[in-house]
Amino acid sequence: MIKLRLAILFLLVVCTSATSLLQKHLLDKTILRHTEQKTGSFPVPDKKYGAFYMEMPLDHFNDTNRKTFDNRYWMNSDYYKSNGPIILYNVGESAADRAAMFVKVSTMAQLAEKLNGILIIMEHRFYGSSGPEVNAFFHTKEDLETFNTKQALADMAYLISNIEFEKINVPPVPKTKAVVYGCSYSGSLAAWAKDTYPELFFAAVSSSAPVQADVDFYQYFDPIMRYGPKQCISALQKVIAYIDQILFHGSQDEVTKVKKLFYSQNLYDQTFGQSKVTELTLKSNKYTKKKKND
């Protein structure tokens, strides 16, 4: 157990240089994190930016289903001038409370300003406050059958086609060019939206988009293993090998002892592994920030 503690400590120290490289790609999230530290909660944009709600059909492809839900979104039209585009960002697989601040503080907002456009931050169906009402804390089977990508893409098309603007005259899409934006799953939505509704979406910015699903996508880590600092990679491999040896071949008592080191004895093995990766990343970020301040 002492060996494991030392290995993890060593990993945190030697990996900070790699973490600093990753931080360059996390500017928006860093800004949000600093804002949260000051407010003690999620940062909230000025009320003039929302939240607003679009009455959204629950099933876009079944005319007999009249059920709707309120789809939450935020909008920044501060920079709009005639012929400017609309930039649409579907937050993806999480509530949009944290991402709402992107409407003012993000590269997307900078792009909207540069292009004299409008930025819309949209919450994905069945996340946050966007979804049908639940019965006794559960969605019905029929409702959950509409919780899919096809319906989410139709939500994006519906919102961009039906949104109304106050105090500014914005020609309807496609006369007004619409650019759909996203990263990761949200980036997949951006690519698929452009492909599915080419008559509505003029362009897509699809960053790090996993457009082909793979259950075991180990190649995601290949660039890190190839180009990360050698000491960091070596330490990472040793820690993984040490814990894997216990998880796969150790007794239940040995597995429990390892998990207890992290106060995670009640977690399943896979959840335990995922939580430790997240925890190590956060600690490395904190260490790097402290070193910079020093």
PDB file of C-alpha atoms in Angstrom:
ATOM      1  CA  MET A   1       0.000   0.000   0.000  1.00  0.00           C
ATOM      2  CA  ILE A   2       2.896   2.361   0.714  1.00  0.00           C
ATOM      3  CA  LYS A   3       4.236   1.567  -2.730  1.00  0.00           C
ATOM      4  CA  LEU A   4       0.888   2.566  -4.246  1.00  0.00           C
ATOM      5  CA  ARG A   5       0.775   5.853  -2.327  1.00  0.00           C
ATOM      6  CA  LEU A   6       4.305   6.769  -3.435  1.00  0.00           C
ATOM      7  CA  ALA A   7       3.590   5.838  -7.032  1.00  0.00           C
ATOM      8  CA  ILE A   8       0.517   8.034  -7.169  1.00  0.00           C
ATOM      9  CA  LEU A   9       2.324  10.933  -5.504  1.00  0.00           C
ATOM     10  CA  PHE A  10       5.144  10.612  -8.026  1.00  0.00           C
ATOM     11  CA  LEU A  11       2.596  10.537 -10.842  1.00  0.00           C
ATOM     12  CA  LEU A  12       1.020  13.789  -9.677  1.00  0.00           C
ATOM     13  CA  VAL A  13       4.359  15.575  -9.570  1.00  0.00           C
ATOM     14  CA  VAL A  14       5.897  14.462 -12.848  1.00  0.00           C
ATOM     15  CA  CYS A  15       2.685  14.812 -14.890  1.00  0.00           C
ATOM     16  CA  THR A  16       2.182  18.513 -14.246  1.00  0.00           C
ATOM     17  CA  SER A  17       3.978  19.514 -17.416  1.00  0.00           C
ATOM     18  CA  ALA A  18       1.588  17.390 -19.479  1.00  0.00           C
ATOM     19  CA  THR A  19      -1.343  18.856 -17.584  1.00  0.00           C
ATOM     20  CA  SER A  20      -0.227  22.385 -18.397  1.00  0.00           C
ATOM     21  CA  LEU A  21      -0.381  21.520 -22.106  1.00  0.00           C
ATOM     22  CA  LEU A  22      -3.918  20.251 -21.709  1.00  0.00           C
ATOM     23  CA  GLN A  23      -4.914  23.417 -19.866  1.00  0.00           C
ATOM     24  CA  LYS A  24      -4.262  25.448 -23.003  1.00  0.00           C
ATOM     25  CA  HIS A  25      -7.203  23.600 -24.552  1.00  0.00           C
ATOM     26  CA  LEU A  26      -9.460  24.136 -21.535  1.00  0.00           C
ATOM     27  CA  LEU A  27      -9.605  27.939 -21.428  1.00  0.00           C
ATOM     28  CA  ASP A  28     -13.384  28.172 -21.307  1.00  0.00           C
ATOM     29  CA  LYS A  29     -13.642  25.616 -18.492  1.00  0.00           C
ATOM     30  CA  THR A  30     -10.879  27.336 -16.545  1.00  0.00           C
ATOM     31  CA  ILE A  31     -12.703  30.670 -16.737  1.00  0.00           C
ATOM     32  CA  LEU A  32     -15.861  29.031 -15.481  1.00  0.00           C
ATOM     33  CA  ARG A  33     -14.043  27.304 -12.643  1.00  0.00           C
ATOM     34  CA  HIS A  34     -12.544  30.580 -11.435  1.00  0.00           C
ATOM     35  CA  THR A  35     -15.955  32.237 -11.586  1.00  0.00           C
ATOM     36  CA  GLU A  36     -17.480  29.426  -9.534  1.00  0.00           C
ATOM     37  CA  GLN A  37     -14.809  29.819  -6.868  1.00  0.00           C
ATOM     38  CA  LYS A  38     -15.775  33.470  -6.475  1.00  0.00           C
ATOM     39  CA  THR A  39     -19.536  32.921  -6.394  1.00  0.00           C
ATOM     40  CA  GLY A  40     -19.639  29.587  -4.611  1.00  0.00           C
ATOM     41  CA  SER A  41     -22.040  28.208  -7.224  1.00  0.00           C
ATOM     42  CA  PHE A  42     -22.533  27.912 -10.956  1.00  0.00           C
ATOM     43  CA  PRO A  43     -21.838  31.215 -12.714  1.00  0.00           C
ATOM     44  CA  VAL A  44     -25.044  32.824 -13.931  1.00  0.00           C
ATOM     45  CA  PRO A  45     -25.154  35.111 -16.962  1.00  0.00           C
ATOM     46  CA  ASP A  46     -27.142  38.330 -16.899  1.00  0.00           C
ATOM     47  CA  LYS A  47     -30.892  37.675 -16.998  1.00  0.00           C
ATOM     48  CA  LYS A  48     -31.175  39.342 -20.377  1.00  0.00           C
ATOM     49  CA  TYR A  49     -29.417  36.282 -21.857  1.00  0.00           C
ATOM     50  CA  GLY A  50     -31.924  33.786 -20.414  1.00  0.00           C
ATOM     51  CA  ALA A  51     -32.810  31.203 -19.554  1.00  0.00           C
ATOM     52  CA  PHE A  52     -35.531  31.141 -22.200  1.00  0.00           C
ATOM     53  CA  TYR A  53     -37.757  28.225 -23.148  1.00  0.00           C
ATOM     54  CA  MET A  54     -38.865  26.812 -26.475  1.00  0.00           C
ATOM     55  CA  GLU A  55     -41.991  24.635 -26.470  1.00  0.00           C
ATOM     56  CA  MET A  56     -40.539  21.556 -28.111  1.00  0.00           C
ATOM     57  CA  PRO A  57     -42.406  18.557 -29.577  1.00  0.00           C
ATOM     58  CA  LEU A  58     -41.512  15.438 -27.635  1.00  0.00           C
ATOM     59  CA  ASP A  59     -41.682  13.300 -30.771  1.00  0.00           C
ATOM     60  CA  HIS A  60     -40.866  15.081 -34.028  1.00  0.00           C
ATOM     61  CA  PHE A  61     -41.672  12.008 -36.103  1.00  0.00           C
ATOM     62  CA  ASN A  62     -45.067  10.959 -34.750  1.00  0.00           C
ATOM     63  CA  ASP A  63     -47.893  13.355 -35.554  1.00  0.00           C
ATOM     64  CA  THR A  64     -50.246  11.551 -33.180  1.00  0.00           C
ATOM     65  CA  ASN A  65     -48.051  12.388 -30.188  1.00  0.00           C
ATOM     66  CA  ARG A  66     -49.027  15.915 -29.162  1.00  0.00           C
ATOM     67  CA  LYS A  67     -46.858  15.982 -26.056  1.00  0.00           C
ATOM     68  CA  THR A  68     -44.364  18.829 -25.668  1.00  0.00           C
ATOM     69  CA  PHE A  69     -41.726  19.953 -23.187  1.00  0.00           C
ATOM     70  CA  ASP A  70     -39.933  23.209 -22.423  1.00  0.00           C
ATOM     71  CA  ASN A  71     -36.455  23.208 -23.950  1.00  0.00           C
ATOM     72  CA  ARG A  72     -34.145  25.601 -22.094  1.00  0.00           C
ATOM     73  CA  TYR A  73     -31.720  27.875 -23.926  1.00  0.00           C
ATOM     74  CA  TRP A  74     -29.690  31.073 -23.566  1.00  0.00           C
ATOM     75  CA  MET A  75     -29.073  33.700 -26.243  1.00  0.00           C
ATOM     76  CA  ASN A  76     -26.627  36.561 -26.770  1.00  0.00           C
ATOM     77  CA  SER A  77     -27.566  38.984 -29.541  1.00  0.00           C
ATOM     78  CA  ASP A  78     -25.367  41.860 -28.318  1.00  0.00           C
ATOM     79  CA  TYR A  79     -23.144  41.740 -31.378  1.00  0.00           C
ATOM     80  CA  TYR A  80     -25.752  41.197 -34.064  1.00  0.00           C
ATOM     81  CA  LYS A  81     -25.664  43.248 -37.230  1.00  0.00           C
ATOM     82  CA  SER A  82     -27.491  42.711 -40.513  1.00  0.00           C
ATOM     83  CA  ASN A  83     -26.416  39.506 -42.311  1.00  0.00           C
ATOM     84  CA  GLY A  84     -24.679  38.131 -39.212  1.00  0.00           C
ATOM     85  CA  PRO A  85     -24.955  34.369 -38.590  1.00  0.00           C
ATOM     86  CA  ILE A  86     -26.552  32.384 -35.782  1.00  0.00           C
ATOM     87  CA  ILE A  87     -24.170  30.126 -33.865  1.00  0.00           C
ATOM     88  CA  LEU A  88     -25.936  27.220 -32.150  1.00  0.00           C
ATOM     89  CA  TYR A  89     -24.336  25.081 -29.448  1.00  0.00           C
ATOM     90  CA  ASN A  90     -26.144  22.050 -28.006  1.00  0.00           C
ATOM     91  CA  VAL A  91     -24.485  21.397 -24.655  1.00  0.00           C
ATOM     92  CA  GLY A  92     -24.859  17.628 -24.910  1.00  0.00           C
ATOM     93  CA  GLU A  93     -24.931  15.068 -22.128  1.00  0.00           C
ATOM     94  CA  SER A  94     -25.289  17.289 -19.063  1.00  0.00           C
ATOM     95  CA  ALA A  95     -27.439  19.997 -17.587  1.00  0.00           C
ATOM     96  CA  ALA A  96     -26.619  23.363 -19.144  1.00  0.00           C
ATOM     97  CA  ASP A  97     -26.321  25.362 -15.904  1.00  0.00           C
ATOM     98  CA  ARG A  98     -22.529  25.408 -16.063  1.00  0.00           C
ATOM     99  CA  ALA A  99     -22.348  25.951 -19.830  1.00  0.00           C
ATOM    100  CA  ALA A 100     -24.817  28.843 -19.732  1.00  0.00           C
ATOM    101  CA  MET A 101     -21.930  31.230 -19.067  1.00  0.00           C
ATOM    102  CA  PHE A 102     -20.524  30.351 -22.492  1.00  0.00           C
ATOM    103  CA  VAL A 103     -23.129  32.696 -23.906  1.00  0.00           C
ATOM    104  CA  LYS A 104     -20.811  35.535 -22.801  1.00  0.00           C
ATOM    105  CA  VAL A 105     -17.436  33.978 -21.946  1.00  0.00           C
ATOM    106  CA  SER A 106     -16.231  31.520 -24.581  1.00  0.00           C
ATOM    107  CA  THR A 107     -14.529  31.238 -27.939  1.00  0.00           C
ATOM    108  CA  MET A 108     -18.029  30.881 -29.388  1.00  0.00           C
ATOM    109  CA  ALA A 109     -18.966  34.295 -27.981  1.00  0.00           C
ATOM    110  CA  GLN A 110     -15.763  35.723 -29.437  1.00  0.00           C
ATOM    111  CA  LEU A 111     -16.664  34.217 -32.798  1.00  0.00           C
ATOM    112  CA  ALA A 112     -20.174  35.679 -32.606  1.00  0.00           C
ATOM    113  CA  GLU A 113     -18.668  39.107 -31.895  1.00  0.00           C
ATOM    114  CA  LYS A 114     -16.192  38.757 -34.764  1.00  0.00           C
ATOM    115  CA  LEU A 115     -18.923  37.743 -37.220  1.00  0.00           C
ATOM    116  CA  ASN A 116     -21.587  40.154 -35.905  1.00  0.00           C
ATOM    117  CA  GLY A 117     -23.696  37.143 -35.053  1.00  0.00           C
ATOM    118  CA  ILE A 118     -25.973  35.653 -32.416  1.00  0.00           C
ATOM    119  CA  LEU A 119     -24.939  32.872 -30.031  1.00  0.00           C
ATOM    120  CA  ILE A 120     -27.473  30.353 -28.719  1.00  0.00           C
ATOM    121  CA  ILE A 121     -26.640  27.846 -25.972  1.00  0.00           C
ATOM    122  CA  MET A 122     -29.161  25.003 -26.014  1.00  0.00           C
ATOM    123  CA  GLU A 123     -29.799  22.312 -23.403  1.00  0.00           C
ATOM    124  CA  HIS A 124     -30.107  18.716 -24.613  1.00  0.00           C
ATOM    125  CA  ARG A 125     -33.450  16.990 -24.124  1.00  0.00           C
ATOM    126  CA  PHE A 126     -33.817  14.969 -20.898  1.00  0.00           C
ATOM    127  CA  TYR A 127     -30.994  16.896 -19.200  1.00  0.00           C
ATOM    128  CA  GLY A 128     -31.286  19.724 -16.690  1.00  0.00           C
ATOM    129  CA  SER A 129     -34.639  21.462 -16.999  1.00  0.00           C
ATOM    130  CA  SER A 130     -35.334  20.297 -20.563  1.00  0.00           C
ATOM    131  CA  GLY A 131     -37.603  17.303 -20.744  1.00  0.00           C
ATOM    132  CA  PRO A 132     -41.107  15.990 -20.118  1.00  0.00           C
ATOM    133  CA  GLU A 133     -42.558  15.943 -16.625  1.00  0.00           C
ATOM    134  CA  VAL A 134     -41.816  12.851 -14.575  1.00  0.00           C
ATOM    135  CA  ASN A 135     -44.340  10.684 -12.765  1.00  0.00           C
ATOM    136  CA  ALA A 136     -43.236   9.623  -9.286  1.00  0.00           C
ATOM    137  CA  PHE A 137     -39.628  10.552 -10.137  1.00  0.00           C
ATOM    138  CA  PHE A 138     -39.570   8.372 -13.270  1.00  0.00           C
ATOM    139  CA  HIS A 139     -40.087   8.979 -16.967  1.00  0.00           C
ATOM    140  CA  THR A 140     -42.519   6.745 -18.772  1.00  0.00           C
ATOM    141  CA  LYS A 141     -41.269   4.127 -21.199  1.00  0.00           C
ATOM    142  CA  GLU A 142     -42.961   6.003 -24.043  1.00  0.00           C
ATOM    143  CA  ASP A 143     -41.210   9.237 -23.144  1.00  0.00           C
ATOM    144  CA  LEU A 144     -37.807   7.573 -22.833  1.00  0.00           C
ATOM    145  CA  GLU A 145     -38.179   6.124 -26.314  1.00  0.00           C
ATOM    146  CA  THR A 146     -37.762   9.703 -27.589  1.00  0.00           C
ATOM    147  CA  PHE A 147     -34.489  10.135 -25.688  1.00  0.00           C
ATOM    148  CA  ASN A 148     -32.189   9.610 -28.653  1.00  0.00           C
ATOM    149  CA  THR A 149     -29.892  11.441 -31.035  1.00  0.00           C
ATOM    150  CA  LYS A 150     -32.385  11.540 -33.893  1.00  0.00           C
ATOM    151  CA  GLN A 151     -34.844  13.495 -31.748  1.00  0.00           C
ATOM    152  CA  ALA A 152     -32.062  15.726 -30.359  1.00  0.00           C
ATOM    153  CA  LEU A 153     -31.021  16.703 -33.878  1.00  0.00           C
ATOM    154  CA  ALA A 154     -34.640  17.475 -34.704  1.00  0.00           C
ATOM    155  CA  ASP A 155     -34.760  19.672 -31.576  1.00  0.00           C
ATOM    156  CA  MET A 156     -31.854  21.694 -32.943  1.00  0.00           C
ATOM    157  CA  ALA A 157     -33.537  22.053 -36.329  1.00  0.00           C
ATOM    158  CA  TYR A 158     -36.824  23.026 -34.688  1.00  0.00           C
ATOM    159  CA  LEU A 159     -35.259  25.647 -32.417  1.00  0.00           C
ATOM    160  CA  ILE A 160     -33.203  27.269 -35.173  1.00  0.00           C
ATOM    161  CA  SER A 161     -36.306  27.401 -37.394  1.00  0.00           C
ATOM    162  CA  ASN A 162     -38.760  28.722 -34.801  1.00  0.00           C
ATOM    163  CA  ILE A 163     -36.809  30.962 -32.453  1.00  0.00           C
ATOM    164  CA  GLU A 164     -38.016  34.558 -32.183  1.00  0.00           C
ATOM    165  CA  PHE A 165     -35.923  37.623 -31.488  1.00  0.00           C
ATOM    166  CA  GLU A 166     -36.893  40.773 -29.638  1.00  0.00           C
ATOM    167  CA  LYS A 167     -35.900  44.258 -30.775  1.00  0.00           C
ATOM    168  CA  ILE A 168     -33.866  42.997 -33.732  1.00  0.00           C
ATOM    169  CA  ASN A 169     -34.915  41.926 -37.200  1.00  0.00           C
ATOM    170  CA  VAL A 170     -33.285  38.602 -38.046  1.00  0.00           C
ATOM    171  CA  PRO A 171     -34.261  36.926 -41.327  1.00  0.00           C
ATOM    172  CA  PRO A 172     -35.263  33.273 -40.908  1.00  0.00           C
ATOM    173  CA  VAL A 173     -32.844  30.436 -41.546  1.00  0.00           C
ATOM    174  CA  PRO A 174     -31.521  29.639 -44.150  1.00  0.00           C
ATOM    175  CA  LYS A 175     -31.500  33.272 -45.270  1.00  0.00           C
ATOM    176  CA  THR A 176     -29.621  33.883 -42.044  1.00  0.00           C
ATOM    177  CA  LYS A 177     -26.670  31.505 -42.030  1.00  0.00           C
ATOM    178  CA  ALA A 178     -26.669  29.035 -39.124  1.00  0.00           C
ATOM    179  CA  VAL A 179     -23.409  27.560 -37.805  1.00  0.00           C
ATOM    180  CA  VAL A 180     -23.703  24.620 -35.427  1.00  0.00           C
ATOM    181  CA  TYR A 181     -20.908  24.221 -32.882  1.00  0.00           C
ATOM    182  CA  GLY A 182     -19.825  21.459 -30.530  1.00  0.00           C
ATOM    183  CA  CYS A 183     -17.140  19.380 -28.844  1.00  0.00           C
ATOM    184  CA  SER A 184     -17.104  15.658 -28.011  1.00  0.00           C
ATOM    185  CA  TYR A 185     -20.699  14.328 -28.130  1.00  0.00           C
ATOM    186  CA  SER A 186     -21.848  17.877 -28.775  1.00  0.00           C
ATOM    187  CA  GLY A 187     -19.381  17.936 -31.656  1.00  0.00           C
ATOM    188  CA  SER A 188     -20.943  14.766 -33.013  1.00  0.00           C
ATOM    189  CA  LEU A 189     -24.325  16.488 -32.871  1.00  0.00           C
ATOM    190  CA  ALA A 190     -22.848  19.406 -34.812  1.00  0.00           C
ATOM    191  CA  ALA A 191     -21.536  17.136 -37.578  1.00  0.00           C
ATOM    192  CA  TRP A 192     -24.723  15.084 -37.728  1.00  0.00           C
ATOM    193  CA  ALA A 193     -26.920  18.196 -37.741  1.00  0.00           C
ATOM    194  CA  LYS A 194     -25.064  19.582 -40.759  1.00  0.00           C
ATOM    195  CA  ASP A 195     -25.370  16.214 -42.494  1.00  0.00           C
ATOM    196  CA  THR A 196     -29.027  15.642 -41.565  1.00  0.00           C
ATOM    197  CA  TYR A 197     -30.326  19.163 -42.145  1.00  0.00           C
ATOM    198  CA  PRO A 198     -28.041  20.707 -44.793  1.00  0.00           C
ATOM    199  CA  GLU A 199     -30.829  23.079 -45.822  1.00  0.00           C
ATOM    200  CA  LEU A 200     -30.756  24.666 -42.339  1.00  0.00           C
ATOM    201  CA  PHE A 201     -27.144  24.517 -41.202  1.00  0.00           C
ATOM    202  CA  PHE A 202     -24.640  26.372 -43.350  1.00  0.00           C
ATOM    203  CA  ALA A 203     -21.558  25.096 -41.520  1.00  0.00           C
ATOM    204  CA  ALA A 204     -20.460  23.028 -38.527  1.00  0.00           C
ATOM    205  CA  VAL A 205     -17.555  23.305 -36.109  1.00  0.00           C
ATOM    206  CA  SER A 206     -17.183  19.728 -34.877  1.00  0.00           C
ATOM    207  CA  SER A 207     -14.332  19.446 -32.379  1.00  0.00           C
ATOM    208  CA  SER A 208     -13.119  16.066 -31.036  1.00  0.00           C
ATOM    209  CA  ALA A 209     -16.319  14.476 -32.268  1.00  0.00           C
ATOM    210  CA  PRO A 210     -16.637  10.671 -31.834  1.00  0.00           C
ATOM    211  CA  VAL A 211     -18.851  10.194 -34.865  1.00  0.00           C
ATOM    212  CA  GLN A 212     -18.243   6.427 -34.798  1.00  0.00           C
ATOM    213  CA  ALA A 213     -19.214   4.856 -31.480  1.00  0.00           C
ATOM    214  CA  ASP A 214     -16.761   2.383 -29.957  1.00  0.00           C
ATOM    215  CA  VAL A 215     -17.326   0.698 -26.611  1.00  0.00           C
ATOM    216  CA  ASP A 216     -13.596   0.252 -25.903  1.00  0.00           C
ATOM    217  CA  PHE A 217     -11.983   3.295 -27.511  1.00  0.00           C
ATOM    218  CA  TYR A 218      -8.495   2.809 -26.076  1.00  0.00           C
ATOM    219  CA  GLN A 219      -6.954   4.704 -29.021  1.00  0.00           C
ATOM    220  CA  TYR A 220      -8.163   7.909 -27.357  1.00  0.00           C
ATOM    221  CA  PHE A 221      -5.099   7.756 -25.102  1.00  0.00           C
ATOM    222  CA  ASP A 222      -2.567   6.902 -27.836  1.00  0.00           C
ATOM    223  CA  PRO A 223      -1.378  10.518 -28.413  1.00  0.00           C
ATOM    224  CA  ILE A 224      -0.766  10.927 -24.681  1.00  0.00           C
ATOM    225  CA  MET A 225       1.219   7.703 -24.516  1.00  0.00           C
ATOM    226  CA  ARG A 226       3.274   8.678 -27.573  1.00  0.00           C
ATOM    227  CA  TYR A 227       3.978  12.326 -26.900  1.00  0.00           C
ATOM    228  CA  GLY A 228       3.611  12.842 -23.144  1.00  0.00           C
ATOM    229  CA  PRO A 229       6.677  13.274 -20.880  1.00  0.00           C
ATOM    230  CA  LYS A 230       8.396   9.888 -20.548  1.00  0.00           C
ATOM    231  CA  GLN A 231       8.590  10.022 -16.760  1.00  0.00           C
ATOM    232  CA  CYS A 232       4.892  10.805 -16.568  1.00  0.00           C
ATOM    233  CA  ILE A 233       3.917   7.999 -18.936  1.00  0.00           C
ATOM    234  CA  SER A 234       6.138   5.490 -17.142  1.00  0.00           C
ATOM    235  CA  ALA A 235       4.660   6.402 -13.758  1.00  0.00           C
ATOM    236  CA  LEU A 236       1.142   6.237 -15.165  1.00  0.00           C
ATOM    237  CA  GLN A 237       1.718   2.763 -16.608  1.00  0.00           C
ATOM    238  CA  LYS A 238       3.167   1.492 -13.332  1.00  0.00           C
ATOM    239  CA  VAL A 239       0.261   2.785 -11.260  1.00  0.00           C
ATOM    240  CA  ILE A 240      -2.291   1.321 -13.678  1.00  0.00           C
ATOM    241  CA  ALA A 241      -0.473  -2.037 -13.764  1.00  0.00           C
ATOM    242  CA  TYR A 242      -0.235  -2.145  -9.958  1.00  0.00           C
ATOM    243  CA  ILE A 243      -3.931  -1.423  -9.376  1.00  0.00           C
ATOM    244  CA  ASP A 244      -5.061  -3.635 -12.266  1.00  0.00           C
ATOM    245  CA  GLN A 245      -3.087  -6.534 -10.828  1.00  0.00           C
ATOM    246  CA  ILE A 246      -5.049  -6.226  -7.589  1.00  0.00           C
ATOM    247  CA  LEU A 247      -8.433  -5.610  -9.219  1.00  0.00           C
ATOM    248  CA  PHE A 248      -8.144  -8.521 -11.668  1.00  0.00           C
ATOM    249  CA  HIS A 249      -6.119 -11.051  -9.683  1.00  0.00           C
ATOM    250  CA  GLY A 250      -6.215 -10.016  -6.033  1.00  0.00           C
ATOM    251  CA  SER A 251      -8.497 -11.329  -3.328  1.00  0.00           C
ATOM    252  CA  GLN A 252     -11.640  -9.435  -2.356  1.00  0.00           C
ATOM    253  CA  ASP A 253      -9.882  -8.310   0.798  1.00  0.00           C
ATOM    254  CA  GLU A 254      -6.971  -6.873  -1.238  1.00  0.00           C
ATOM    255  CA  VAL A 255      -9.346  -5.092  -3.590  1.00  0.00           C
ATOM    256  CA  THR A 256     -11.245  -3.567  -0.684  1.00  0.00           C
ATOM    257  CA  LYS A 257      -8.013  -2.392   0.954  1.00  0.00           C
ATOM    258  CA  VAL A 258      -6.959  -0.564  -2.226  1.00  0.00           C
ATOM    259  CA  LYS A 259     -10.340   1.117  -2.547  1.00  0.00           C
ATOM    260  CA  LYS A 260     -10.314   2.114   1.132  1.00  0.00           C
ATOM    261  CA  LEU A 261      -7.147   4.132   0.494  1.00  0.00           C
ATOM    262  CA  PHE A 262      -9.353   6.420  -1.603  1.00  0.00           C
ATOM    263  CA  TYR A 263     -12.514   6.117   0.539  1.00  0.00           C
ATOM    264  CA  SER A 264     -14.105   4.324  -2.418  1.00  0.00           C
ATOM    265  CA  GLN A 265     -14.728   0.840  -1.017  1.00  0.00           C
ATOM    266  CA  ASN A 266     -18.401   0.933  -2.017  1.00  0.00           C
ATOM    267  CA  LEU A 267     -17.720   1.568  -5.711  1.00  0.00           C
ATOM    268  CA  TYR A 268     -17.710  -1.055  -8.447  1.00  0.00           C
ATOM    269  CA  ASP A 269     -14.284  -1.671  -9.957  1.00  0.00           C
ATOM    270  CA  GLN A 270     -14.951   0.234 -13.199  1.00  0.00           C
ATOM    271  CA  THR A 271     -16.517   3.203 -11.398  1.00  0.00           C
ATOM    272  CA  PHE A 272     -13.597   3.216  -8.966  1.00  0.00           C
ATOM    273  CA  GLY A 273     -11.108   3.408 -11.847  1.00  0.00           C
ATOM    274  CA  GLN A 274     -12.990   6.184 -13.607  1.00  0.00           C
ATOM    275  CA  SER A 275     -13.299   8.246 -10.424  1.00  0.00           C
ATOM    276  CA  LYS A 276      -9.568   8.019  -9.734  1.00  0.00           C
ATOM    277  CA  VAL A 277      -8.672   9.225 -13.230  1.00  0.00           C
ATOM    278  CA  THR A 278     -10.889  12.272 -12.715  1.00  0.00           C
ATOM    279  CA  GLU A 279      -9.481  12.890  -9.236  1.00  0.00           C
ATOM    280  CA  LEU A 280      -5.867  12.684 -10.398  1.00  0.00           C
ATOM    281  CA  THR A 281      -6.571  15.124 -13.222  1.00  0.00           C
ATOM    282  CA  LEU A 282      -8.150  17.657 -10.858  1.00  0.00           C
ATOM    283  CA  LYS A 283      -5.291  17.364  -8.371  1.00  0.00           C
ATOM    284  CA  SER A 284      -2.729  17.800 -11.138  1.00  0.00           C
ATOM    285  CA  ASN A 285      -4.538  20.931 -12.351  1.00  0.00           C
ATOM    286  CA  LYS A 286      -4.517  22.346  -8.813  1.00  0.00           C
ATOM    287  CA  TYR A 287      -0.807  21.554  -8.374  1.00  0.00           C
ATOM    288  CA  THR A 288       0.077  23.197 -11.697  1.00  0.00           C
ATOM    289  CA  LYS A 289      -1.865  26.336 -10.805  1.00  0.00           C
ATOM    290  CA  LYS A 290      -0.102  26.557  -7.444  1.00  0.00           C
ATOM    291  CA  LYS A 291       3.319  26.213  -9.080  1.00  0.00           C
ATOM    292  CA  LYS A 292       2.487  28.979 -11.545  1.00  0.00           C
ATOM    293  CA  ASN A 293       1.349  31.277  -8.733  1.00  0.00           C
ATOM    294  CA  ASP A 294       4.520  30.549  -6.770  1.00  0.00           C
TER     295      ASP A 294
END
